[in-house]
Coordinates of N, CA and C in Angstrom, one line a residue:
X5 N 100.4 -9.0 -168.2 CA 99.2 -8.7 -167.5 C 98.3 -10.0 -167.4
X6 N 97.8 -10.3 -166.2 CA 97.0 -11.4 -166.0 C 95.6 -11.1 -166.5
X7 N 95.0 -12.0 -167.3 CA 93.7 -11.8 -167.8 C 92.7 -12.5 -166.9
X8 N 91.6 -11.8 -166.6 CA 90.5 -12.3 -165.8 C 89.5 -12.8 -166.8
X9 N 89.4 -14.2 -166.9 CA 88.5 -14.8 -167.8 C 87.7 -15.8 -167.1
X10 N 86.4 -15.9 -167.3 CA 85.5 -16.9 -166.8 C 85.1 -17.8 -168.0
X11 N 85.3 -19.1 -167.9 CA 85.0 -20.0 -169.0 C 84.0 -21.0 -168.5
X12 N 83.3 -21.7 -169.4 CA 82.4 -22.7 -169.1 C 83.1 -23.9 -168.4
X13 N 82.4 -24.6 -167.6 CA 83.0 -25.8 -166.9 C 83.7 -26.7 -167.8
X14 N 84.8 -27.2 -167.4 CA 85.6 -28.1 -168.2 C 85.7 -29.5 -167.5
X15 N 85.2 -30.5 -168.2 CA 85.1 -31.8 -167.6 C 86.5 -32.4 -167.2
X16 N 87.6 -31.8 -167.7 CA 88.9 -32.2 -167.4 C 89.5 -31.7 -166.1
X17 N 88.8 -30.7 -165.5 CA 89.3 -30.1 -164.3 C 89.5 -31.1 -163.2
X18 N 88.6 -32.1 -162.9 CA 88.9 -33.1 -161.9 C 90.1 -33.9 -162.2
X19 N 90.4 -34.2 -163.4 CA 91.6 -35.0 -163.8 C 92.8 -34.1 -163.6
X20 N 92.8 -32.9 -163.9 CA 93.9 -32.0 -163.7 C 94.2 -31.9 -162.2
X21 N 93.1 -31.8 -161.4 CA 93.3 -31.8 -160.0 C 94.0 -33.1 -159.5
X22 N 93.5 -34.2 -160.0 CA 94.1 -35.5 -159.5 C 95.5 -35.6 -159.9
X23 N 95.9 -35.2 -161.0 CA 97.3 -35.2 -161.4 C 98.2 -34.3 -160.5
X24 N 97.7 -33.1 -160.2 CA 98.4 -32.2 -159.3 C 98.4 -32.7 -157.9
X25 N 97.3 -33.3 -157.5 CA 97.3 -34.0 -156.2 C 98.4 -35.0 -156.0
X26 N 98.6 -35.8 -157.0 CA 99.7 -36.8 -157.0 C 101.0 -36.1 -156.9
X27 N 101.2 -35.1 -157.7 CA 102.5 -34.3 -157.7 C 102.8 -33.7 -156.3
X28 N 101.7 -33.1 -155.7 CA 101.9 -32.5 -154.4 C 102.2 -33.6 -153.3
X29 N 101.5 -34.7 -153.4 CA 101.8 -35.8 -152.4 C 103.2 -36.3 -152.5
X30 N 103.7 -36.4 -153.8 CA 105.1 -36.8 -154.0 C 106.1 -35.7 -153.5
X31 N 105.7 -34.5 -153.7 CA 106.6 -33.4 -153.4 C 106.7 -33.1 -151.9
X32 N 105.5 -33.2 -151.2 CA 105.5 -32.8 -149.8 C 105.4 -34.0 -148.8
X33 N 104.9 -35.1 -149.3 CA 104.9 -36.3 -148.5 C 104.1 -36.1 -147.2
X34 N 104.7 -36.5 -146.1 CA 104.0 -36.6 -144.8 C 103.6 -35.2 -144.2
X35 N 104.1 -34.1 -144.9 CA 103.7 -32.8 -144.4 C 102.2 -32.6 -144.6
X36 N 101.6 -33.3 -145.7 CA 100.2 -33.2 -146.0 C 99.4 -34.2 -145.3
X37 N 98.3 -33.8 -144.6 CA 97.4 -34.8 -144.0 C 96.2 -35.0 -144.9
X38 N 95.7 -34.0 -145.7 CA 94.6 -34.1 -146.6 C 94.8 -33.1 -147.7
X39 N 94.2 -33.5 -148.9 CA 94.2 -32.6 -150.1 C 92.8 -32.5 -150.6
X40 N 92.3 -31.3 -150.8 CA 90.9 -31.0 -151.3 C 91.0 -30.2 -152.6
X41 N 90.1 -30.5 -153.5 CA 89.9 -29.7 -154.7 C 88.8 -28.7 -154.2
X42 N 89.1 -27.4 -154.3 CA 88.2 -26.4 -153.9 C 88.0 -25.3 -155.0
X43 N 87.3 -24.3 -154.8 CA 87.1 -23.3 -155.7 C 86.1 -23.7 -156.8
X44 N 85.9 -22.8 -157.7 CA 84.8 -23.0 -158.7 C 85.1 -24.2 -159.6
X45 N 86.4 -24.5 -159.9 CA 86.7 -25.7 -160.8 C 86.3 -27.0 -160.1
X46 N 86.0 -27.0 -158.8 CA 85.6 -28.2 -158.1 C 84.1 -28.4 -158.1
X47 N 83.4 -27.5 -158.6 CA 81.9 -27.6 -158.6 C 81.4 -28.0 -160.0
X48 N 80.9 -29.2 -160.2 CA 80.5 -29.7 -161.5 C 79.5 -28.7 -162.1
X49 N 79.8 -28.3 -163.4 CA 78.9 -27.4 -164.2 C 79.1 -26.0 -163.9
X50 N 80.0 -25.6 -163.0 CA 80.1 -24.1 -162.7 C 81.2 -23.5 -163.6
X51 N 80.8 -22.4 -164.2 CA 81.8 -21.6 -164.9 C 82.9 -21.1 -163.9
X52 N 84.1 -20.9 -164.4 CA 85.2 -20.5 -163.5 C 86.3 -19.9 -164.3
X53 N 87.2 -19.2 -163.5 CA 88.5 -18.9 -164.1 C 89.2 -20.3 -164.2
X54 N 89.9 -20.5 -165.3 CA 90.5 -21.9 -165.5 C 91.8 -22.1 -164.6
X55 N 91.6 -22.0 -163.3 CA 92.7 -22.1 -162.3 C 92.2 -23.2 -161.3
X56 N 93.0 -24.2 -161.1 CA 92.7 -25.2 -160.2 C 93.1 -24.8 -158.8
X57 N 92.1 -24.7 -157.9 CA 92.4 -24.3 -156.5 C 92.5 -25.6 -155.7
X58 N 93.6 -25.7 -154.9 CA 93.8 -26.9 -154.1 C 94.0 -26.4 -152.6
X59 N 93.4 -27.1 -151.7 CA 93.5 -26.8 -150.3 C 94.3 -28.0 -149.7
X60 N 95.4 -27.6 -149.1 CA 96.2 -28.6 -148.3 C 95.9 -28.5 -146.8
X61 N 95.6 -29.6 -146.2 CA 95.7 -29.6 -144.8 C 97.0 -30.2 -144.4
X62 N 97.8 -29.4 -143.7 CA 99.2 -29.8 -143.3 C 99.3 -30.0 -141.8
X63 N 100.4 -30.7 -141.5 CA 100.7 -31.0 -140.1 C 101.3 -29.8 -139.4
X64 N 102.1 -29.0 -140.1 CA 102.9 -28.0 -139.5 C 103.3 -26.9 -140.5
X65 N 103.0 -25.7 -140.3 CA 103.4 -24.6 -141.3 C 104.9 -24.5 -141.4
X66 N 105.6 -24.6 -140.3 CA 107.0 -24.4 -140.4 C 107.7 -25.6 -141.2
X67 N 107.1 -26.7 -141.1 CA 107.6 -27.9 -141.8 C 107.3 -27.6 -143.3
X68 N 106.1 -27.1 -143.6 CA 105.8 -26.8 -145.0 C 106.7 -25.7 -145.5
X69 N 107.0 -24.7 -144.7 CA 107.9 -23.6 -145.2 C 109.3 -24.2 -145.6
X70 N 109.7 -25.2 -144.9 CA 111.0 -25.8 -145.2 C 111.0 -26.5 -146.6
X71 N 109.8 -26.7 -147.2 CA 109.6 -27.4 -148.5 C 109.5 -26.4 -149.6
X72 N 109.7 -25.1 -149.4 CA 109.5 -24.1 -150.4 C 110.4 -24.4 -151.7
X73 N 111.6 -24.9 -151.5 CA 112.4 -25.3 -152.6 C 111.9 -26.4 -153.4
X74 N 111.3 -27.4 -152.7 CA 110.7 -28.5 -153.4 C 109.5 -28.1 -154.2
X75 N 108.7 -27.1 -153.6 CA 107.6 -26.6 -154.3 C 108.0 -25.8 -155.6
X76 N 109.1 -25.1 -155.4 CA 109.7 -24.4 -156.6 C 110.0 -25.4 -157.7
X77 N 110.6 -26.5 -157.3 CA 111.0 -27.5 -158.3 C 109.8 -28.1 -159.0
X78 N 108.6 -28.1 -158.3 CA 107.4 -28.6 -158.8 C 106.6 -27.5 -159.6
X79 N 107.3 -26.3 -159.8 CA 106.7 -25.3 -160.6 C 105.9 -24.2 -159.8
X80 N 106.0 -24.2 -158.5 CA 105.2 -23.3 -157.7 C 106.1 -22.1 -157.2
X81 N 105.4 -21.0 -157.0 CA 106.0 -19.8 -156.3 C 105.4 -19.7 -154.9
X82 N 106.2 -19.7 -153.9 CA 105.8 -19.5 -152.5 C 105.5 -18.0 -152.3
X83 N 104.3 -17.7 -151.8 CA 103.9 -16.3 -151.6 C 103.5 -16.1 -150.1
X84 N 103.9 -16.9 -149.2 CA 103.7 -16.7 -147.8 C 102.2 -16.7 -147.5
X85 N 101.9 -15.9 -146.5 CA 100.5 -15.8 -146.1 C 99.6 -15.2 -147.1
X86 N 100.2 -14.2 -147.8 CA 99.5 -13.5 -148.9 C 98.1 -12.9 -148.4
X87 N 98.1 -12.3 -147.2 CA 97.0 -11.6 -146.7 C 96.0 -12.4 -145.9
X88 N 96.3 -13.7 -145.7 CA 95.4 -14.5 -144.8 C 96.3 -15.1 -143.8
X89 N 96.1 -14.7 -142.5 CA 96.9 -15.3 -141.4 C 96.9 -16.8 -141.3
X90 N 98.0 -17.4 -141.0 CA 98.2 -18.8 -140.8 C 97.9 -19.6 -142.1
X91 N 98.1 -19.0 -143.3 CA 97.9 -19.7 -144.5 C 99.3 -19.6 -145.2
X92 N 99.6 -20.6 -146.0 CA 100.7 -20.6 -147.0 C 100.0 -20.7 -148.4
X93 N 100.5 -19.8 -149.2 CA 99.9 -19.7 -150.6 C 100.9 -19.9 -151.6
X94 N 100.6 -20.7 -152.6 CA 101.5 -21.0 -153.7 C 100.8 -20.8 -155.0
X95 N 101.5 -20.3 -156.0 CA 100.9 -20.2 -157.4 C 101.8 -20.9 -158.4
X96 N 101.1 -21.4 -159.4 CA 101.8 -22.1 -160.5 C 101.4 -21.4 -161.8
X97 N 102.4 -21.1 -162.6 CA 102.1 -20.3 -163.9 C 102.3 -18.9 -163.6
X98 N 103.0 -18.2 -164.5 CA 103.3 -16.8 -164.4 C 102.0 -16.0 -164.5
X99 N 101.9 -15.3 -165.7 CA 100.7 -14.5 -166.0 C 99.4 -15.4 -166.2
X100 N 99.6 -16.6 -166.8 CA 98.5 -17.5 -167.0 C 98.6 -18.6 -165.9
X101 N 98.1 -18.2 -164.8 CA 98.1 -19.2 -163.7 C 97.3 -20.4 -164.0
X102 N 97.8 -21.5 -163.5 CA 97.1 -22.8 -163.7 C 96.6 -23.4 -162.4
X103 N 97.3 -23.1 -161.3 CA 97.0 -23.7 -160.0 C 97.3 -22.7 -158.9
X104 N 96.4 -22.8 -157.9 CA 96.7 -22.1 -156.6 C 96.6 -23.1 -155.5
X105 N 97.6 -23.1 -154.6 CA 97.5 -24.0 -153.4 C 97.4 -23.1 -152.2
X106 N 96.4 -23.4 -151.4 CA 96.2 -22.8 -150.1 C 96.4 -23.8 -149.0
X107 N 97.3 -23.6 -148.1 CA 97.7 -24.6 -147.1 C 97.4 -24.0 -145.7
X108 N 96.7 -24.8 -144.9 CA 96.4 -24.5 -143.5 C 96.7 -25.7 -142.7
X109 N 97.0 -25.5 -141.4 CA 97.2 -26.6 -140.5 C 95.8 -27.2 -140.3
X110 N 95.8 -28.6 -140.3 CA 94.5 -29.3 -140.0 C 93.8 -28.7 -138.8
X111 N 92.5 -28.5 -139.0 CA 91.7 -28.0 -137.9 C 91.4 -26.5 -138.0
X112 N 92.2 -25.8 -138.9 CA 92.0 -24.3 -139.0 C 90.6 -24.1 -139.6
X113 N 89.9 -23.0 -139.1 CA 88.6 -22.7 -139.5 C 88.5 -22.4 -141.0
X114 N 89.5 -21.9 -141.6 CA 89.5 -21.6 -143.0 C 89.2 -22.8 -143.9
X115 N 89.7 -24.0 -143.4 CA 89.4 -25.2 -144.1 C 87.9 -25.5 -144.2
X116 N 87.3 -25.4 -143.0 CA 85.8 -25.6 -142.9 C 85.1 -24.6 -143.8
X117 N 85.5 -23.4 -143.9 CA 84.9 -22.4 -144.7 C 85.0 -22.7 -146.2
X118 N 86.2 -23.1 -146.6 CA 86.4 -23.4 -148.1 C 85.5 -24.6 -148.4
X119 N 85.5 -25.6 -147.6 CA 84.8 -26.9 -147.9 C 83.3 -26.6 -147.9
X120 N 82.9 -25.8 -146.9 CA 81.4 -25.5 -146.8 C 80.9 -24.8 -148.0
X121 N 81.7 -23.8 -148.4 CA 81.2 -23.0 -149.6 C 81.2 -23.9 -150.8
X122 N 82.2 -24.7 -151.0 CA 82.3 -25.6 -152.2 C 81.0 -26.5 -152.2
X123 N 80.8 -27.2 -151.0 CA 79.7 -28.1 -150.9 C 78.4 -27.5 -151.1
X124 N 78.2 -26.2 -150.6 CA 77.0 -25.5 -150.7 C 76.7 -25.2 -152.2
X125 N 77.7 -24.9 -153.0 CA 77.5 -24.6 -154.4 C 77.2 -25.9 -155.1
X126 N 77.8 -27.0 -154.7 CA 77.4 -28.3 -155.3 C 76.0 -28.7 -155.0
X127 N 75.5 -28.4 -153.8 CA 74.2 -28.9 -153.3 C 73.1 -27.9 -153.8
X128 N 73.4 -26.7 -154.1 CA 72.4 -25.7 -154.5 C 72.7 -25.1 -155.8
X129 N 72.3 -25.9 -156.9 CA 72.6 -25.5 -158.2 C 72.1 -24.1 -158.6
X130 N 71.0 -23.7 -158.1 CA 70.5 -22.4 -158.4 C 71.4 -21.3 -157.9
X131 N 72.0 -21.5 -156.7 CA 73.0 -20.6 -156.2 C 74.3 -20.6 -157.0
X132 N 74.7 -21.8 -157.4 CA 75.9 -21.9 -158.3 C 75.6 -21.1 -159.6
X133 N 74.4 -21.2 -160.2 CA 74.1 -20.5 -161.4 C 74.1 -19.0 -161.2
X134 N 73.6 -18.5 -160.1 CA 73.7 -17.1 -159.7 C 75.2 -16.7 -159.6
X135 N 76.0 -17.5 -159.0 CA 77.4 -17.2 -158.8 C 78.1 -17.1 -160.2
X136 N 77.8 -18.0 -161.0 CA 78.4 -18.0 -162.4 C 78.0 -16.7 -163.1
X137 N 76.8 -16.2 -163.0 CA 76.4 -15.0 -163.6 C 77.1 -13.8 -163.0
X138 N 77.3 -13.8 -161.7 CA 78.0 -12.7 -161.0 C 79.5 -12.8 -161.5
X139 N 80.1 -13.9 -161.6 CA 81.5 -14.0 -162.0 C 81.7 -13.6 -163.4
X140 N 80.8 -13.9 -164.3 CA 80.9 -13.5 -165.7 C 80.8 -11.9 -165.8
X141 N 79.8 -11.4 -165.1 CA 79.7 -9.9 -165.0 C 80.9 -9.2 -164.4
X142 N 81.4 -9.8 -163.3 CA 82.6 -9.2 -162.7 C 83.8 -9.3 -163.6
X143 N 84.0 -10.4 -164.3 CA 85.1 -10.5 -165.2 C 85.1 -9.4 -166.3
X144 N 83.9 -9.1 -166.8 CA 83.7 -8.1 -167.8 C 84.0 -6.7 -167.2
X145 N 83.4 -6.5 -166.0 CA 83.5 -5.1 -165.4 C 84.9 -4.9 -164.8
X146 N 85.6 -5.9 -164.5 CA 86.9 -5.7 -163.8 C 88.0 -5.2 -164.6
X147 N 87.9 -5.3 -165.9 CA 89.0 -4.8 -166.9 C 90.3 -5.5 -166.5
X148 N 90.3 -6.8 -166.3 CA 91.5 -7.6 -165.9 C 92.2 -7.2 -164.6
X149 N 91.4 -6.5 -163.8 CA 92.0 -6.2 -162.4 C 91.5 -7.3 -161.5
X150 N 92.4 -8.2 -161.1 CA 91.9 -9.3 -160.3 C 91.4 -8.9 -158.9
X151 N 91.9 -7.8 -158.4 CA 91.4 -7.3 -157.1 C 90.0 -6.8 -157.2
X152 N 89.7 -6.1 -158.3 CA 88.4 -5.6 -158.6 C 87.4 -6.7 -158.8
X153 N 87.9 -7.7 -159.6 CA 87.1 -8.9 -159.8 C 86.6 -9.6 -158.5
X154 N 87.6 -9.7 -157.6 CA 87.3 -10.3 -156.3 C 86.3 -9.5 -155.5
X155 N 86.5 -8.2 -155.5 CA 85.7 -7.3 -154.8 C 84.2 -7.3 -155.3
X156 N 84.1 -7.5 -156.6 CA 82.7 -7.5 -157.2 C 82.0 -8.8 -156.8
X157 N 82.7 -9.8 -156.4 CA 82.0 -11.1 -156.0 C 81.9 -11.2 -154.4
X158 N 82.6 -10.3 -153.7 CA 82.7 -10.4 -152.3 C 81.4 -10.5 -151.5
X159 N 80.5 -9.7 -151.8 CA 79.2 -9.7 -151.0 C 78.4 -11.0 -151.3
X160 N 78.4 -11.5 -152.5 CA 77.7 -12.7 -152.8 C 78.4 -13.9 -152.0
X161 N 79.7 -13.9 -152.0 CA 80.4 -15.0 -151.3 C 80.2 -14.9 -149.8
X162 N 80.3 -13.7 -149.3 CA 80.1 -13.6 -147.8 C 78.7 -14.0 -147.4
X163 N 77.7 -13.6 -148.2 CA 76.3 -14.0 -147.8 C 76.1 -15.5 -147.9
X164 N 76.6 -16.1 -149.0 CA 76.4 -17.6 -149.2 C 77.3 -18.4 -148.3
X165 N 78.5 -17.9 -148.0 CA 79.3 -18.6 -147.0 C 78.7 -18.6 -145.7
X166 N 78.0 -17.5 -145.3 CA 77.3 -17.5 -144.0 C 76.2 -18.6 -144.0
X167 N 75.5 -18.7 -145.1 CA 74.4 -19.7 -145.3 C 75.0 -21.1 -145.3
X168 N 76.1 -21.3 -145.9 CA 76.8 -22.6 -146.0 C 77.2 -23.0 -144.6
X169 N 77.7 -22.1 -143.8 CA 78.1 -22.5 -142.5 C 76.9 -22.7 -141.6
X170 N 75.8 -22.0 -141.8 CA 74.6 -22.3 -141.1 C 74.1 -23.7 -141.4
X171 N 74.2 -24.1 -142.7 CA 73.9 -25.5 -143.1 C 74.6 -26.5 -142.3
X172 N 75.9 -26.2 -141.9 CA 76.7 -27.1 -141.1 C 76.6 -26.9 -139.6
X173 N 75.8 -25.9 -139.2 CA 75.7 -25.5 -137.8 C 77.1 -25.2 -137.2
X174 N 77.9 -24.4 -138.0 CA 79.2 -24.0 -137.5 C 79.1 -22.6 -136.9

């Protein structure tokens, strides 16, 4: 059973991201056009599930699909779109996940959304603090049900994503 835990910010998360960034660049090479650290572990000081979320901007999803075996050798499980059209999703770690990789073709609106939300939380510490409180409460209330945990955060995320995109005039 996967445990839903929210822990205080860990100063090692950026280093863990950088290590994985190097591994992904070696694994996928020219398929990748950009790599971004996203999610709560990318926001300094923000409590988070201890899972590094990585956003890949790729040149072509079919070319990325041909790399599934390479990703497996790097410790990842390919999960296809996993509910989000035009995404490729990979997880590392069985029940104790350590990394999630979200891949989209460069220019996809999902990239702008992920980066806008991350940057919004970085720029508005009071919002990040509210988000941390919501995440802690959701983790307690979800009883280790990851879907319930996500649902309990959904309204907050939707509202602040809208504000983050307004900040960017998107």
